[in-house]
Short mmCIF file of C-alpha atoms in Angstrom, two decimals:
data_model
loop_
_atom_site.label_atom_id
_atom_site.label_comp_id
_atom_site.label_asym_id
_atom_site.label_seq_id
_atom_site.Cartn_x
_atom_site.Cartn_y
_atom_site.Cartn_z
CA UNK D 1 11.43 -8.85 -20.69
CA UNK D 2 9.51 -11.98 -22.27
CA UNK D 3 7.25 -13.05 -20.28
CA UNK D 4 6.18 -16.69 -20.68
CA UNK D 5 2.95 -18.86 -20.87
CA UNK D 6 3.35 -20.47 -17.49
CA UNK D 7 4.41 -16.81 -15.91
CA UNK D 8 1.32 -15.33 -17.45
CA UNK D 9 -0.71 -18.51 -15.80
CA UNK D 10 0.75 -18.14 -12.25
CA UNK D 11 0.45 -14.42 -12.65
CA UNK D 12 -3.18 -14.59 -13.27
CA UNK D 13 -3.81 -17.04 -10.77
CA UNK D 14 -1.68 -14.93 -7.78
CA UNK D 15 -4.26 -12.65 -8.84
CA UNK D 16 -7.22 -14.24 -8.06
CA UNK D 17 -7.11 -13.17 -4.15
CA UNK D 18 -7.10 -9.14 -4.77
CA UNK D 19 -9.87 -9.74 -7.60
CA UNK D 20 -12.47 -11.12 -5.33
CA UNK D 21 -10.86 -8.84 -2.83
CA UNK D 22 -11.40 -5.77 -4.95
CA UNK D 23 -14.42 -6.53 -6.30
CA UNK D 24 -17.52 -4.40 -5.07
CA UNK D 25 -15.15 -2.31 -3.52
CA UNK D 26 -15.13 1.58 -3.54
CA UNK D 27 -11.44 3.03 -5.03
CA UNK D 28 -11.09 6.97 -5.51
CA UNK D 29 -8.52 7.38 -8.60
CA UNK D 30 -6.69 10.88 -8.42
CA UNK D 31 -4.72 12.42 -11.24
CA UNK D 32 -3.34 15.72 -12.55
CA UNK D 33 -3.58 17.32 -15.83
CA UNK D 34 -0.23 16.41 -16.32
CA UNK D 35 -1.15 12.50 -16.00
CA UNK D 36 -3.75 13.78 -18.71
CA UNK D 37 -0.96 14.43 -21.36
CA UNK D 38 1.57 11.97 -20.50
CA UNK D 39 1.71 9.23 -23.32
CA UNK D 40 1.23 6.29 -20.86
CA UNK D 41 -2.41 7.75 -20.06
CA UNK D 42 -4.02 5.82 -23.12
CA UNK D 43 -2.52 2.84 -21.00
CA UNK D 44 -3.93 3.99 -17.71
CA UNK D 45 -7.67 4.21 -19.08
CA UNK D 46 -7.62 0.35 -20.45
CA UNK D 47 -6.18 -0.35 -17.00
CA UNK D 48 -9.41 1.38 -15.50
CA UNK D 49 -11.58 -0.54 -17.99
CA UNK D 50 -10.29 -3.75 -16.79
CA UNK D 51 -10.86 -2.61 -13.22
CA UNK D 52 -14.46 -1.88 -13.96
CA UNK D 53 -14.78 -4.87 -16.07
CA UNK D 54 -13.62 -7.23 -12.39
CA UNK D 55 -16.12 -4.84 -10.65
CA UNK D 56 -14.75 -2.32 -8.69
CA UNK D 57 -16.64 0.68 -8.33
CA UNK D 58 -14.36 3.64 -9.81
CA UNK D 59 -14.89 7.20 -8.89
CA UNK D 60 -11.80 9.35 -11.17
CA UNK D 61 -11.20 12.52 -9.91
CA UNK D 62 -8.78 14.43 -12.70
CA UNK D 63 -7.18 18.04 -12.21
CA UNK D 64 -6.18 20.60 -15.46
CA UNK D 65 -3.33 23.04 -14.41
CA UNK D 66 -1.19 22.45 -16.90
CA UNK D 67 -4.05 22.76 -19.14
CA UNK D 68 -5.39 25.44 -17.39
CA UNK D 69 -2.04 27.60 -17.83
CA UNK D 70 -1.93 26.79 -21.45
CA UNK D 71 -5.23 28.70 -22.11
CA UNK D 72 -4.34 31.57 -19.72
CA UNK D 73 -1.67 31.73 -21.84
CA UNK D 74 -3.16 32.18 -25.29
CA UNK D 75 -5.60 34.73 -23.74
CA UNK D 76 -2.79 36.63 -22.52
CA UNK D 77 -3.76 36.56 -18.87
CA UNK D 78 -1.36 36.85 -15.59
CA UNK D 79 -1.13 33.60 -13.44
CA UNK D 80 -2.14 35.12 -9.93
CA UNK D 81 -1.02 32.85 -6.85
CA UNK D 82 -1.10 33.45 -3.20
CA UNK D 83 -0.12 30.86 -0.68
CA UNK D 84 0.29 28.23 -4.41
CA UNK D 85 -3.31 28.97 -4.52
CA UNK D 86 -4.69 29.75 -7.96
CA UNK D 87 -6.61 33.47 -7.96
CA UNK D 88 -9.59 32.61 -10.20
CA UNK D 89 -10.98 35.95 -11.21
CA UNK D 90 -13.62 36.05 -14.18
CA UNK D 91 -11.01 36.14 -16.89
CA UNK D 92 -9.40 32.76 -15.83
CA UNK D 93 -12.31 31.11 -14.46
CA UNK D 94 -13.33 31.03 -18.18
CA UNK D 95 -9.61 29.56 -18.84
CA UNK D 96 -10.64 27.18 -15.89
CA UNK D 97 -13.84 25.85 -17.00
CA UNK D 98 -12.51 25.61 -20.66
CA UNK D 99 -9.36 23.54 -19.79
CA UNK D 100 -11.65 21.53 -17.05
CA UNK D 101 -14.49 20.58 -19.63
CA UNK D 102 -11.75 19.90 -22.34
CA UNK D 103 -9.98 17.47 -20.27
CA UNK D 104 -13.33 15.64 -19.05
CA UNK D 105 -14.44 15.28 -22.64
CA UNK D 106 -10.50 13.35 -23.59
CA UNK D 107 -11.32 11.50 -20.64
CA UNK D 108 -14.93 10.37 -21.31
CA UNK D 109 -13.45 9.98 -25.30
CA UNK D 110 -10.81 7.19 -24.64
CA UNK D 111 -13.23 5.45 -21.68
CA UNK D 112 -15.38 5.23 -25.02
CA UNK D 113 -13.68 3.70 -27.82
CA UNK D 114 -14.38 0.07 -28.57
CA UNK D 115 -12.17 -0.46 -31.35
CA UNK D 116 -11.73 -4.06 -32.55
CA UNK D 117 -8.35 -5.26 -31.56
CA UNK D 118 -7.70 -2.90 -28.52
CA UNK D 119 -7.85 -3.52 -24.67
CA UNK D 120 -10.94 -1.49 -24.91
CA UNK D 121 -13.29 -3.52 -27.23
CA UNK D 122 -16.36 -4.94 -26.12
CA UNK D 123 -15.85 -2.34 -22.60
CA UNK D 124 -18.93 -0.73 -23.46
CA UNK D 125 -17.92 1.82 -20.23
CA UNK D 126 -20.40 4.08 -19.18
CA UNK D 127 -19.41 7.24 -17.65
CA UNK D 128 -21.30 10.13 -15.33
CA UNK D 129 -20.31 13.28 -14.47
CA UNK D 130 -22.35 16.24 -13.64
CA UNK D 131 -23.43 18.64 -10.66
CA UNK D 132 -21.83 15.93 -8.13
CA UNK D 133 -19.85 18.93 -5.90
CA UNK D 134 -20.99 21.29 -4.08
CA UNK D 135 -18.60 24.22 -3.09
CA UNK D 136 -18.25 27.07 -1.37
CA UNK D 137 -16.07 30.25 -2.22
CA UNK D 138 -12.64 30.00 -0.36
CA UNK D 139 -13.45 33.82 0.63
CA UNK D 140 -10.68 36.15 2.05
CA UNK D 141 -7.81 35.43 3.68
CA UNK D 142 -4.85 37.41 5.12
CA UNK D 143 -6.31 40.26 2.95
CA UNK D 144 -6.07 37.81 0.03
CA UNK D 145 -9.52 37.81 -2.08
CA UNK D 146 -9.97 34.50 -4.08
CA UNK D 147 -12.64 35.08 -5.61
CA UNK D 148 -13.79 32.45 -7.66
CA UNK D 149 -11.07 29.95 -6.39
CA UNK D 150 -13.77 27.60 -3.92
CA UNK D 151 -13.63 24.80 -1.75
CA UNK D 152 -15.42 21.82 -1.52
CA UNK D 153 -18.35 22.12 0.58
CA UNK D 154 -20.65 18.92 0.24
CA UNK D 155 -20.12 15.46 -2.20
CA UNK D 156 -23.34 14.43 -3.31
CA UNK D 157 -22.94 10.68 -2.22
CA UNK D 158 -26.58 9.60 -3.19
CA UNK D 159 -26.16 10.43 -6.84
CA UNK D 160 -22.35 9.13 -6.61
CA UNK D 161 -24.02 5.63 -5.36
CA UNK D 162 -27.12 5.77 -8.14
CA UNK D 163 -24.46 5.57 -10.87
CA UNK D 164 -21.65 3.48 -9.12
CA UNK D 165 -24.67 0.78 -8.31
CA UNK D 166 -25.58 1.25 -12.25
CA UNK D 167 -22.23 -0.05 -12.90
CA UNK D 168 -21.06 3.64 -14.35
CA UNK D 169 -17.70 5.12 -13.99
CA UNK D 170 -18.46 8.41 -12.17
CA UNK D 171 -15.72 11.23 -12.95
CA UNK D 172 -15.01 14.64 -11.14
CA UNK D 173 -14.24 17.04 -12.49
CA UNK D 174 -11.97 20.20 -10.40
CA UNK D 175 -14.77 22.45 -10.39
CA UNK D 176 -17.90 22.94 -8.04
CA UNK D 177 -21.33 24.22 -7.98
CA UNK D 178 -22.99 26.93 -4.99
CA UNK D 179 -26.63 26.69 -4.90
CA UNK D 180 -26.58 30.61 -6.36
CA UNK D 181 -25.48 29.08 -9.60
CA UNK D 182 -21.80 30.37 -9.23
CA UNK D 183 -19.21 28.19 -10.76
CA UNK D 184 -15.56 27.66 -8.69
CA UNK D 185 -12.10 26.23 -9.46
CA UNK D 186 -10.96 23.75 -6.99
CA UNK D 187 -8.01 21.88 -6.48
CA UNK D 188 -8.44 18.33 -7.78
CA UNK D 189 -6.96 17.10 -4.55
CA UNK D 190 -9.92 18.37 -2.43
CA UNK D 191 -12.12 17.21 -4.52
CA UNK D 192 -10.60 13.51 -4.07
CA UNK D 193 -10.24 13.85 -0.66
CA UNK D 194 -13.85 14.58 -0.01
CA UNK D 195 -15.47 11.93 -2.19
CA UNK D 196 -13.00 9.60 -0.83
CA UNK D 197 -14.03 10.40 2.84
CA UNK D 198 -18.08 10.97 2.46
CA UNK D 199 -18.40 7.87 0.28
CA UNK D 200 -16.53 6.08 2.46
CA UNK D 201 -14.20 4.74 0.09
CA UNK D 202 -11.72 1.71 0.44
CA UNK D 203 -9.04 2.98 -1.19
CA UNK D 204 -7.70 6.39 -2.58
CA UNK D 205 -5.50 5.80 -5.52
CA UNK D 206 -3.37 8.99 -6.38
CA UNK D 207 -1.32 8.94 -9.56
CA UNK D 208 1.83 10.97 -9.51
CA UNK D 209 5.14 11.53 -11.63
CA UNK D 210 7.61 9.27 -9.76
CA UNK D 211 7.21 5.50 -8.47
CA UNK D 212 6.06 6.12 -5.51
CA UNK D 213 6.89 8.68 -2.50
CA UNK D 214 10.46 8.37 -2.62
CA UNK D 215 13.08 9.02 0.17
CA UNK D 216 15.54 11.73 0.55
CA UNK D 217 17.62 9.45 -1.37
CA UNK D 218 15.78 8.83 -4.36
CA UNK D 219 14.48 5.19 -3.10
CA UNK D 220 10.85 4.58 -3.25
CA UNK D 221 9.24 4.01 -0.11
CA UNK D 222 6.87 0.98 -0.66
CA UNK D 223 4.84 0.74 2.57
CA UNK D 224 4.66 3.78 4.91
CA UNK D 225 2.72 4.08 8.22
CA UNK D 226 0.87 7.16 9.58
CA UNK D 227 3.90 8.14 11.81
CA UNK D 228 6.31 8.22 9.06
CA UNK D 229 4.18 9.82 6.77
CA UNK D 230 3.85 12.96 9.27
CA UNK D 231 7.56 13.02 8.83
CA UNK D 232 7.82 13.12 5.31
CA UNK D 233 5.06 15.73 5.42
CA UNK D 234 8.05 18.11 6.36
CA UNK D 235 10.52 17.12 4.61
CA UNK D 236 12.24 19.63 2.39
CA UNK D 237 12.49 17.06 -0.25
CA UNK D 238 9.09 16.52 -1.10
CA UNK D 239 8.10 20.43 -0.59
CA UNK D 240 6.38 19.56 -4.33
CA UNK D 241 4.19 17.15 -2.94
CA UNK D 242 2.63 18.93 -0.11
CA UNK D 243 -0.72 18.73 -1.51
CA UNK D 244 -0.88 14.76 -2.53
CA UNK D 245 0.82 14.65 1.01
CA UNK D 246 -2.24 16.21 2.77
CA UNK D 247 -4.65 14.62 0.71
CA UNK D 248 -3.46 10.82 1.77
CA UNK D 249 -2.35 12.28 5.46
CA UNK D 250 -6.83 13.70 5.46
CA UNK D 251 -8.04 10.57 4.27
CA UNK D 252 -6.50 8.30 6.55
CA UNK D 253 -7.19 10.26 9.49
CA UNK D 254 -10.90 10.16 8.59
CA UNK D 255 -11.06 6.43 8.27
CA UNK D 256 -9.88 5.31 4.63
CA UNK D 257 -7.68 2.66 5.30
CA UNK D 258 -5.08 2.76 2.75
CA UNK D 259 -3.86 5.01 0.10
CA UNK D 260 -1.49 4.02 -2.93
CA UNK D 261 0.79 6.56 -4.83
CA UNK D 262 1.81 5.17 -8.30
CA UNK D 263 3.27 6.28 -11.26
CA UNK D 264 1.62 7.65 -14.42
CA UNK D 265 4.57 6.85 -16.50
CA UNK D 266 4.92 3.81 -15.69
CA UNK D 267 2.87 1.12 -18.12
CA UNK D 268 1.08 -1.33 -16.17
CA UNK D 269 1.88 0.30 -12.71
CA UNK D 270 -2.16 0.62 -11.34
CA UNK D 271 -2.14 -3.10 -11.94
CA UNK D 272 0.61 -4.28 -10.05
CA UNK D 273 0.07 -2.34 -7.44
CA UNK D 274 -3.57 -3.62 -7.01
CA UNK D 275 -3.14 -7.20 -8.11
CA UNK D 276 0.71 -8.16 -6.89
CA UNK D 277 1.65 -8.64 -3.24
CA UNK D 278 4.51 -6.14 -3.56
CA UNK D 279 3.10 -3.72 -5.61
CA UNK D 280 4.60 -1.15 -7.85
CA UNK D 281 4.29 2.20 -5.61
CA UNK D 282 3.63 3.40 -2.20
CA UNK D 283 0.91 2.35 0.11
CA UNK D 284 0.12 4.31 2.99
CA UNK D 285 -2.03 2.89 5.73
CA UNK D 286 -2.56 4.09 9.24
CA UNK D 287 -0.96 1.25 10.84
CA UNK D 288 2.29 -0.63 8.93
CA UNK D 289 1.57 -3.12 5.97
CA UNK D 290 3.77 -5.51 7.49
CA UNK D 291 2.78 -6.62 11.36
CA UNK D 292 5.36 -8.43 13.60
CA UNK D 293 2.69 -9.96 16.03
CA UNK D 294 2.33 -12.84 18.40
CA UNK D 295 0.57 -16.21 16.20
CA UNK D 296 -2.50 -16.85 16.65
CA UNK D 297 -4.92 -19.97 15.59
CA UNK D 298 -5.84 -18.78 12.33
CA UNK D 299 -1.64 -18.51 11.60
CA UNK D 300 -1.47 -22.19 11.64
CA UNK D 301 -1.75 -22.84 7.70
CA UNK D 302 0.15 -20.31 6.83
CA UNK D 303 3.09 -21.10 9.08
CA UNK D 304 2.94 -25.14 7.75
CA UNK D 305 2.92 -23.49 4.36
CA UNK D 306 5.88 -21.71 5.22
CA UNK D 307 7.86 -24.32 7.10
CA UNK D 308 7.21 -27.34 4.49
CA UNK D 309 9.68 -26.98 2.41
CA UNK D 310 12.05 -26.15 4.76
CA UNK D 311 10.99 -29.58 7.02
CA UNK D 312 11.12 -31.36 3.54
CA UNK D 313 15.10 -29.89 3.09
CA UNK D 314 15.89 -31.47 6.51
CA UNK D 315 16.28 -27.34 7.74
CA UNK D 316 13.86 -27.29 10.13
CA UNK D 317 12.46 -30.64 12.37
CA UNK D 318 9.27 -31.55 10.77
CA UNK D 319 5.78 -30.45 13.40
CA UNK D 320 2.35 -31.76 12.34
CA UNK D 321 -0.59 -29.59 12.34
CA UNK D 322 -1.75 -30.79 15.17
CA UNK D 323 1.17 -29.88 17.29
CA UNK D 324 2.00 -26.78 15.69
CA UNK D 325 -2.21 -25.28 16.81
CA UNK D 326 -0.86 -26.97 20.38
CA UNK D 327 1.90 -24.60 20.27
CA UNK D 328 0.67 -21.32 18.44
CA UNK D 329 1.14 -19.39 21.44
CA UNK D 330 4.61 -20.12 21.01
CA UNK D 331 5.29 -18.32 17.81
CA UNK D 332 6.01 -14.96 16.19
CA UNK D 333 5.08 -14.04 13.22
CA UNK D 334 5.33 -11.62 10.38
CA UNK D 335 2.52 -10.78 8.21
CA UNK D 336 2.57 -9.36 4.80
CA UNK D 337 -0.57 -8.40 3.52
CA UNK D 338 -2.42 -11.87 5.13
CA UNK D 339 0.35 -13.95 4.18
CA UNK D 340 2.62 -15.22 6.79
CA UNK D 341 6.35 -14.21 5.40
CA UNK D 342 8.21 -15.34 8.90
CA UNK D 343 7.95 -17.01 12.09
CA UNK D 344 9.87 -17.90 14.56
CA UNK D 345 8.86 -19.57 17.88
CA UNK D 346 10.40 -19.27 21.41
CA UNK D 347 9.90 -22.14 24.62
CA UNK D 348 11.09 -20.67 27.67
CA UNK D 349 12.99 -23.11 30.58
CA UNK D 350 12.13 -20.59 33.38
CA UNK D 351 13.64 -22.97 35.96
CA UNK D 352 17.06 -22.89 33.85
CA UNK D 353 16.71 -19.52 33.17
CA UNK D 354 16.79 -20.16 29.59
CA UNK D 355 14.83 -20.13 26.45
CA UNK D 356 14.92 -21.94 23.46
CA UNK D 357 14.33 -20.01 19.62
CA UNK D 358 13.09 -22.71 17.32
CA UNK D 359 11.44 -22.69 14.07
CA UNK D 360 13.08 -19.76 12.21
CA UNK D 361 12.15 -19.61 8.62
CA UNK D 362 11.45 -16.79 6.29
CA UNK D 363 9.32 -16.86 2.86
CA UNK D 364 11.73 -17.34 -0.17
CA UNK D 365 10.71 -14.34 -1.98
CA UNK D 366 11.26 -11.82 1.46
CA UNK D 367 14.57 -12.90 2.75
CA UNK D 368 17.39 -10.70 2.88
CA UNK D 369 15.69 -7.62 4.56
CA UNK D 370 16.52 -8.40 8.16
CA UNK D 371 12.69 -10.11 8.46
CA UNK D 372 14.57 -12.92 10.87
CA UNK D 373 16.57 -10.00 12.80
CA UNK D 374 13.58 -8.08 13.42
CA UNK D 375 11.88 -12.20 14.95
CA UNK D 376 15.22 -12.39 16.95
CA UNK D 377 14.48 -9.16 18.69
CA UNK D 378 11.45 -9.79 19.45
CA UNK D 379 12.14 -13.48 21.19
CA UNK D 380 15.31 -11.62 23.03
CA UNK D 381 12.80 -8.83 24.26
CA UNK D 382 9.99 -11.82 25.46
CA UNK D 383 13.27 -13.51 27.23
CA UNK D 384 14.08 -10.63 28.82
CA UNK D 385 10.36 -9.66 29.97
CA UNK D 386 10.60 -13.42 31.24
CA UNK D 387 13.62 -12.51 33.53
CA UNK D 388 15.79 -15.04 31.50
CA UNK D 389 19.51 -14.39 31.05
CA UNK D 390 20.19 -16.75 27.67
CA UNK D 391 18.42 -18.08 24.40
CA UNK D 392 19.65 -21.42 22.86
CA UNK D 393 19.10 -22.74 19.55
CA UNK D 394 19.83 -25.87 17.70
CA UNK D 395 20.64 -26.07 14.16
CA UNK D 396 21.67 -27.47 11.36
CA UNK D 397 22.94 -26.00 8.24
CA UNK D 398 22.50 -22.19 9.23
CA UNK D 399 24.93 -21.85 12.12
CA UNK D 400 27.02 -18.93 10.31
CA UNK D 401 23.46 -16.50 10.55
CA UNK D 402 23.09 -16.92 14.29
CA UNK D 403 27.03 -16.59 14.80
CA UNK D 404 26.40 -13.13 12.82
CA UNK D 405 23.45 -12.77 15.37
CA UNK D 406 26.19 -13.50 18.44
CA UNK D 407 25.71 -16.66 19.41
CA UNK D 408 28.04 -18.42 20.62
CA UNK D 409 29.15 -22.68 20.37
CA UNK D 410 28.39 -24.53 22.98
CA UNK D 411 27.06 -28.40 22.78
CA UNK D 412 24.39 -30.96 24.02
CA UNK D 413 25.75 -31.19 27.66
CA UNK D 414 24.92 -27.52 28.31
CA UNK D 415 21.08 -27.69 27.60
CA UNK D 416 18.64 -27.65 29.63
CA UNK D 417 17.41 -30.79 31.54
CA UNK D 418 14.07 -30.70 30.05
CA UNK D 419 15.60 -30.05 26.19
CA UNK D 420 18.58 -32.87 26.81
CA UNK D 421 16.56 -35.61 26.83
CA UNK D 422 14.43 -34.59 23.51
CA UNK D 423 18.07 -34.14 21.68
CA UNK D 424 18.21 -36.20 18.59
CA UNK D 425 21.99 -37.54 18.25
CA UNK D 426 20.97 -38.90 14.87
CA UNK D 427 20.03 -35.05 13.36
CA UNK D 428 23.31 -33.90 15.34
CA UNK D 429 22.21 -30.55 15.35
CA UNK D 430 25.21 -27.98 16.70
CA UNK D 431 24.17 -25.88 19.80
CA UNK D 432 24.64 -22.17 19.92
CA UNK D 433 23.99 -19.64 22.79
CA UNK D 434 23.16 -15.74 23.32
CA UNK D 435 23.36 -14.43 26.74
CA UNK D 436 20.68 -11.75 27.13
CA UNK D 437 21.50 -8.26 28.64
CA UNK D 438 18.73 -5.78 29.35
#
């Protein structure tokens, strides 16, 4: 796809919001060994460089079991698992610190390289690792000895900070450090988890082999909420992604407020998903990225930015800013990431036992994903909490979507007193009634 000059300029500037949004900000990346290898990574890294470059603070946690096999391999070792838990005895805790340091050096290689005429040049990227994790041996279980497979115990957060507030990339490595001097292997997921919690990150970024999570279908889920995620948890489906699963399900319950799952294949994927409204993966958040909510105040812009072009169309009858903060409490609203995508409004005629929907629009780039069914039952539920037994509406050129809705014809004479004498004969709007049953 060609993209052209103007595209490039409105991209750039739709981008402006999540750059001063981003910037300062904590974000825990999390890949596999297998992101490691893939020939998009080279891709990934100037991505990170340009995220370090518009100041976020990067902590990248990497794992090595695919690299970690291939030595245990050429030494002619056994792969030992119990529970998908790697046994780390001496032999392959050699295999483990070998394929662990190997992959940290690529890593801290291609952060490096300034070549003239690359994304990289001029980067100058500095990057810390070290003695940053503390673990623990994972110990015994079910009769099961470990050995020198460990667990995270503590994330040294001071040192994280020093080297974050230098303006360095910090990178984790999956091994850990007891204070006896004993090396362990960890799973690259705990360690994420765990600097992502005690640093009290605002994002944990996990990089994965498909889009996204994806349904049992195959579709990618783009924004999932804590509930649903404690489905999809169990589902048979995504038995391969247990661990990413826990990770995102561990953070959010102790306080990170969203987690994104992208792709590793995909070029250009980290950016869109930081720096689009829509993203390119999965975000996970504890509550749901878009919020159906009553309008408040602060709505007000964003609904006259909304409703503009629809007044200026002749769509919708035209309310000043002034009467639209008047009626706020009025209105329903859909927000997307700050940006109001919907609204509707509802005036009740208690006396007539009626209410009136007005004012239903939906953003361009969001309709056709039942936004304005999802406002209509939420005005029907308000009518009925009202004790009201029918919801009118007068319209113009979109009488075929509330026929689809149920509404029925009806005309002028049949409105409400208090509505009759406000109806404009000149717009000749056609009337259309639901009758409400609880």
């Amino acid at each position: 796809m060609v993209v052209s000059h103007h595209d490039s300029v409105k991209l750039f500037r739709n981008s402006l919001p999540y750059i001063n949004a981003h910037r300062g900000k904590t974000f825990v990346l999390m890949f596999g060994g297998e992101a490691v290898e893939n020939d998009n990574f080279a891709n990934i890294i100037h991505d990170i460089a340009l995220l370090a470059s518009l100041g976020v603070r990067l902590v990248l946690v990497h794992g090595a079991r695919p690299q970690i096999d291939q030595r245990i391999a050429l030494r002619g070792l056994e792969k030992r698992f119990a529970n998908t838990i790697r046994l780390t005895d001496k032999e392959t805790l050699e295999s483990v610190k070998d394929a662990a340091g190997s992959v940290r050096s690529q890593i801290e290689a291609l952060l490096t390289m300034g070549l003239a005429n690359s994304p990289m040049h001029g980067a100058q990227i500095r990057v810390c690792s070290g003695n940053l994790v503390v673990a623990m041996p994972m110990g015994v279980r079910d009769g099961v000895d470990y050995e020198h497979t460990g667990l995270v115990r503590r994330i040294d957060v001071n040192g994280i900070n020093d080297h974050l507030d230098d303006g360095s990339i910090v990178l984790l490595s999956p091994m850990g450090y007891s204070s006896t001097g004993e090396v362990f292997n960890l799973s690259h997921e705990d360690v994420a988890t765990q600097a992502a919690i005690t640093l009290n990150a605002d994002k944990l970024i996990i990089l994965c082999d498909q889009d996204g999570i994806l349904d049992e279908t195959g579709k990618l889920l783009r924004n999932i909420d804590f509930t649903r995620l404690t489905d999809l948890q169990k589902a048979p489906h995504l038995d391969s992604k247990r661990s990413m699963l826990q990770a995102i399900a561990t953070s959010l319950e102790s306080g990170i407020s969203r987690c994104h799952c992208v792709s590793y294949q995909k070029d250009g994927a980290l950016l869109q998903e930081l720096f689009t409204r829509d993203g390119a993966g999965s975000l996970i958040s504890e509550r749901y990225y878009e919020q159906l909510r009553d309008g408040t105040i602060d709505d007000v812009g964003g609904i006259l930015n909304l409703i503009n072009p629809l007044e200026q169309q002749g769509v919708l009858v035209k309310r000043s800013r002034e009467l639209l903060e008047q009626e706020i409490e009025q209105f329903t609203v859909i927000e997307r990431d700050g940006m109001i995508i919907a609204c509707a409004a509802f005036y009740p005629y208690p006396s007539d036992g009626c209410g009136e929907l007005a004012c239903v629009a939906t953003h361009p780039d969001y309709r056709g994903k039942n936004r304005a069914e999802r406002l209509l039952e939420a005005i029907k539920k308000k009518a009925l909490d009202q004790g009201l037994h029918s919801i009118f509406v007068l319209t113009t050129v979109t009488a075929h979507w509330f026929r689809e809705q149920g509404f029925e014809p009806s005309s002028p004479v049949a409105l409400p007193d208090g509505k009759k004498q406000l109806y404009n004969y000149q717009r000749n709007s056609k009337v259309f009634t639901l009758s409400l049953t609880s």
